[in-house]
Amino acid sequence: MRIVGLMKTTLLDYPDKVASTIFTGGCNFRCPYCHNGDLVLDFANMEPYSEEEIFEHLNKRKNTLNGVCITGGEPTLQADLPEFIKKVKDLGLLVKLDSNGTNPDMIRRLLDDKLLDYIAMDIKHCKERYNEVACMKNYNIKPIEESVNIIMNSDIDYEFRTTVTRELHDINDFAKIGEWIAGAKAYYLQPYKESEQVISKIFSTYSSEEFDEIINILNNYNIENVGVRALD
């Protein structure tokens, strides 16, 4: 595993859990609003953590922590992700995975092997406009659709989420997203926030009133939990 970041303690990354967050390097998307731009564009120049360092920390904190969140970058690009997670699970810790959904085979394998307790998958946009956010030329979103289906038919807790920018998302696009993931357990909107690591600092987000309008649209699609995270 190429691990290039570690947050030793977080109350935010794993819902209702005390967790450590592990950041993997590299991503196959180039979302311009990504707030972990260094993990996407410059990870090869970042000093990686050894597994020994990670597990030394987890062993010391395993009686305090509830779980580990594995994020990135895109963790499912790491071929040895299953073996790494097995070692985490052997410590008695829960595992949450953050993913862009581009590797449904890896997601299926992790679920089949009972290695995940929670998964959060990004929904970048409605199907018709996916490439506008992923910044890929003619990307075929069939793997994304497959991952959505796998996750929605799994027996673990999960959420879908979208980072929302005024420049890339139209309010009416969320009706198409709602139709796509109708019946899901949870879908959260994440207002875009500026940070030092954002790939392209040209974005803004909607007002609270506009988010209320989006929520009203999404409430038509039988999604169990719809909400907005960290709206200032």
Coordinates of C-alpha atoms in Angstrom, one line a residue:
M1 CA 0.0 0.0 0.0
R2 CA 1.3 3.4 -0.8
I3 CA 0.2 5.4 2.2
V4 CA 1.1 9.1 2.1
G5 CA -1.0 10.5 5.0
L6 CA -2.2 9.6 8.4
M7 CA -4.7 11.5 10.6
K8 CA -4.2 9.8 14.0
T9 CA -7.6 10.7 15.4
T10 CA -10.8 11.9 13.8
L11 CA -14.5 12.2 14.9
L12 CA -15.6 13.3 11.4
D13 CA -14.4 10.8 8.8
Y14 CA -16.2 7.7 10.2
P15 CA -19.8 8.5 11.2
D16 CA -20.3 8.0 15.0
K17 CA -16.9 6.4 15.5
V18 CA -13.5 7.4 16.8
A19 CA -11.2 6.6 13.9
S20 CA -7.8 7.0 12.3
T21 CA -7.8 8.1 8.7
I22 CA -5.2 6.6 6.2
F23 CA -4.6 8.4 2.9
T24 CA -3.4 6.5 -0.1
G25 CA -1.6 8.2 -3.0
G26 CA -2.9 8.4 -6.6
C27 CA -6.2 8.8 -8.3
N28 CA -7.6 8.0 -11.7
F29 CA -9.8 11.1 -11.7
R30 CA -8.8 14.8 -11.8
C31 CA -11.8 16.5 -10.2
P32 CA -10.9 20.2 -10.2
Y33 CA -12.4 20.9 -6.8
C34 CA -10.5 18.0 -5.1
H35 CA -9.3 19.2 -1.7
N36 CA -6.6 16.5 -1.6
G37 CA -4.8 17.7 -4.8
D38 CA -1.4 16.8 -3.5
L39 CA -2.5 13.1 -3.1
V40 CA -3.7 13.2 -6.8
L41 CA -1.0 15.2 -8.5
D42 CA 2.1 15.0 -6.3
F43 CA 1.9 11.8 -4.4
A44 CA 5.0 10.3 -6.1
N45 CA 7.1 13.0 -4.3
M46 CA 5.5 12.4 -0.9
E47 CA 7.3 10.4 1.7
P48 CA 5.2 7.2 2.2
Y49 CA 4.5 5.6 5.5
S50 CA 5.6 2.1 6.0
E51 CA 3.0 -0.5 7.1
E52 CA 5.1 -1.0 10.2
E53 CA 4.6 2.7 11.1
I54 CA 0.8 2.5 10.5
F55 CA 0.3 -0.7 12.5
E56 CA 2.6 0.5 15.3
H57 CA 0.1 3.5 15.7
L58 CA -3.0 1.3 15.4
N59 CA -1.7 -1.2 17.9
K60 CA -1.0 1.6 20.4
R61 CA -4.5 3.1 19.9
K62 CA -6.7 0.0 19.2
N63 CA -8.3 0.2 22.7
T64 CA -9.3 3.9 22.0
L65 CA -10.2 3.7 18.3
N66 CA -13.4 2.2 16.9
G67 CA -12.2 2.0 13.4
V68 CA -10.0 3.1 10.5
C69 CA -11.1 5.2 7.4
I70 CA -9.2 4.5 4.3
T71 CA -9.4 7.3 1.8
G72 CA -7.2 9.1 -0.8
G73 CA -6.6 9.6 -3.6
E74 CA -8.4 6.4 -4.7
P75 CA -7.7 3.5 -2.4
T76 CA -9.1 0.8 -4.7
L77 CA -6.1 1.4 -7.0
Q78 CA -4.0 -0.3 -4.4
A79 CA -3.7 -4.0 -5.4
D80 CA -2.8 -5.0 -1.9
L81 CA -5.8 -3.2 -0.3
P82 CA -7.5 -6.5 0.8
E83 CA -4.5 -7.8 2.5
F84 CA -3.9 -4.5 4.3
I85 CA -7.6 -4.4 5.5
K86 CA -7.4 -7.9 6.8
K87 CA -4.5 -6.8 9.1
V88 CA -6.6 -3.9 10.3
K89 CA -9.6 -6.2 11.0
D90 CA -7.4 -8.6 12.9
L91 CA -6.9 -5.8 15.4
G92 CA -10.6 -5.8 16.0
L93 CA -11.2 -2.4 14.3
L94 CA -14.0 -1.5 11.9
V95 CA -13.1 -0.4 8.4
K96 CA -14.7 2.4 6.3
L97 CA -13.7 2.9 2.7
D98 CA -14.0 6.1 0.7
S99 CA -14.1 5.4 -3.1
N100 CA -14.9 7.0 -6.4
G101 CA -16.5 3.7 -7.5
T102 CA -14.3 3.2 -10.6
N103 CA -13.2 -0.3 -9.5
P104 CA -16.3 -2.3 -8.9
D105 CA -14.3 -5.6 -8.9
M106 CA -12.3 -4.5 -5.9
I107 CA -15.4 -3.2 -4.1
R108 CA -17.2 -6.6 -4.7
R109 CA -14.1 -8.5 -3.5
L110 CA -13.9 -6.5 -0.3
L111 CA -17.6 -6.9 0.4
D112 CA -17.6 -10.7 -0.5
D113 CA -14.6 -11.2 1.9
K114 CA -16.5 -9.2 4.7
L115 CA -13.7 -6.7 4.9
L116 CA -15.8 -3.5 5.0
D117 CA -18.1 -2.2 7.6
Y118 CA -19.0 1.1 5.9
I119 CA -18.4 2.5 2.4
A120 CA -18.8 6.1 1.2
M121 CA -18.9 6.5 -2.6
D122 CA -18.7 9.7 -4.5
I123 CA -21.4 10.5 -7.0
K124 CA -19.6 13.2 -9.0
H125 CA -22.6 14.3 -11.2
C126 CA -25.6 13.0 -13.0
K127 CA -24.7 10.3 -15.6
E128 CA -24.9 12.6 -18.6
R129 CA -22.4 15.1 -17.1
Y130 CA -19.9 12.8 -15.3
N131 CA -17.0 13.7 -17.4
E132 CA -17.3 17.4 -16.6
V133 CA -16.2 16.7 -13.1
A134 CA -14.0 13.7 -13.5
C135 CA -12.1 15.5 -16.2
M136 CA -11.8 12.4 -18.3
K137 CA -12.3 12.3 -22.0
N138 CA -15.3 10.1 -22.9
Y139 CA -15.1 8.1 -19.7
N140 CA -17.5 5.2 -19.7
I141 CA -19.4 5.3 -16.4
K142 CA -20.5 1.7 -16.6
P143 CA -18.1 0.8 -13.7
I144 CA -19.6 3.7 -11.6
E145 CA -23.1 2.3 -12.3
E146 CA -21.9 -1.2 -11.4
S147 CA -20.4 0.0 -8.1
V148 CA -23.7 1.9 -7.2
N149 CA -25.6 -1.4 -7.7
I150 CA -23.1 -3.5 -5.8
I151 CA -23.2 -1.1 -2.8
M152 CA -27.0 -0.6 -2.8
N153 CA -27.4 -4.4 -2.7
S154 CA -24.8 -5.0 0.0
D155 CA -25.6 -5.7 3.7
I156 CA -23.3 -3.0 5.2
D157 CA -23.9 0.6 6.0
Y158 CA -23.1 3.0 3.2
E159 CA -23.6 6.5 1.8
F160 CA -23.4 8.3 -1.5
R161 CA -22.1 11.9 -1.5
T162 CA -21.6 14.7 -3.9
T163 CA -19.3 17.7 -3.5
V164 CA -21.4 20.6 -4.8
T165 CA -20.1 23.6 -6.7
R166 CA -22.2 26.3 -8.3
E167 CA -20.0 26.3 -11.4
L168 CA -20.3 22.5 -12.1
H169 CA -23.7 21.6 -10.7
D170 CA -27.1 22.8 -11.7
I171 CA -29.9 22.4 -9.1
N172 CA -32.0 20.5 -11.6
D173 CA -29.2 17.9 -12.1
F174 CA -30.0 16.5 -8.6
A175 CA -33.3 15.2 -9.9
K176 CA -31.4 13.0 -12.2
I177 CA -29.0 11.9 -9.4
G178 CA -32.0 11.2 -7.2
E179 CA -33.6 9.1 -9.9
W180 CA -30.3 7.2 -10.3
I181 CA -29.9 6.3 -6.6
A182 CA -33.6 6.1 -5.7
G183 CA -34.1 3.9 -2.6
A184 CA -30.5 4.4 -1.3
K185 CA -29.8 4.4 2.4
A186 CA -28.1 7.8 2.5
Y187 CA -27.0 10.6 0.2
Y188 CA -25.2 13.6 1.5
L189 CA -24.4 16.9 -0.2
Q190 CA -21.0 18.4 0.7
P191 CA -20.7 22.2 0.0
Y192 CA -17.4 23.0 -1.8
K193 CA -14.9 24.6 0.5
E194 CA -11.7 26.4 -0.4
S195 CA -8.4 24.9 0.9
E196 CA -4.7 25.1 0.1
Q197 CA -4.7 21.7 -1.7
V198 CA -7.6 22.4 -4.0
I199 CA -6.6 21.6 -7.6
S200 CA -8.4 24.5 -9.2
K201 CA -9.4 27.4 -6.9
I202 CA -12.2 28.8 -9.1
F203 CA -15.3 27.4 -7.4
S204 CA -18.1 28.4 -5.0
T205 CA -21.1 26.7 -3.6
Y206 CA -24.8 27.3 -3.1
S207 CA -26.6 29.1 -0.3
S208 CA -28.5 27.3 2.5
E209 CA -31.8 28.3 0.8
E210 CA -30.6 26.7 -2.5
F211 CA -29.5 23.6 -0.7
D212 CA -33.0 23.4 0.8
E213 CA -34.4 23.5 -2.7
I214 CA -32.1 20.6 -3.7
I215 CA -33.1 18.6 -0.6
N216 CA -36.8 19.1 -1.6
I217 CA -36.0 17.7 -5.0
L218 CA -34.1 14.6 -3.6
N219 CA -36.9 13.9 -1.1
N220 CA -39.0 12.7 -4.1
Y221 CA -36.8 9.6 -4.6
N222 CA -37.3 7.5 -1.4
I223 CA -33.7 8.0 -0.2
E224 CA -33.7 7.1 3.5
N225 CA -31.4 9.9 4.7
V226 CA -30.7 13.1 2.7
G227 CA -28.7 15.9 4.2
V228 CA -26.1 18.6 3.8
R229 CA -22.8 18.3 5.6
A230 CA -20.8 21.2 7.1
L231 CA -22.8 24.1 5.5
D232 CA -21.5 27.4 7.0

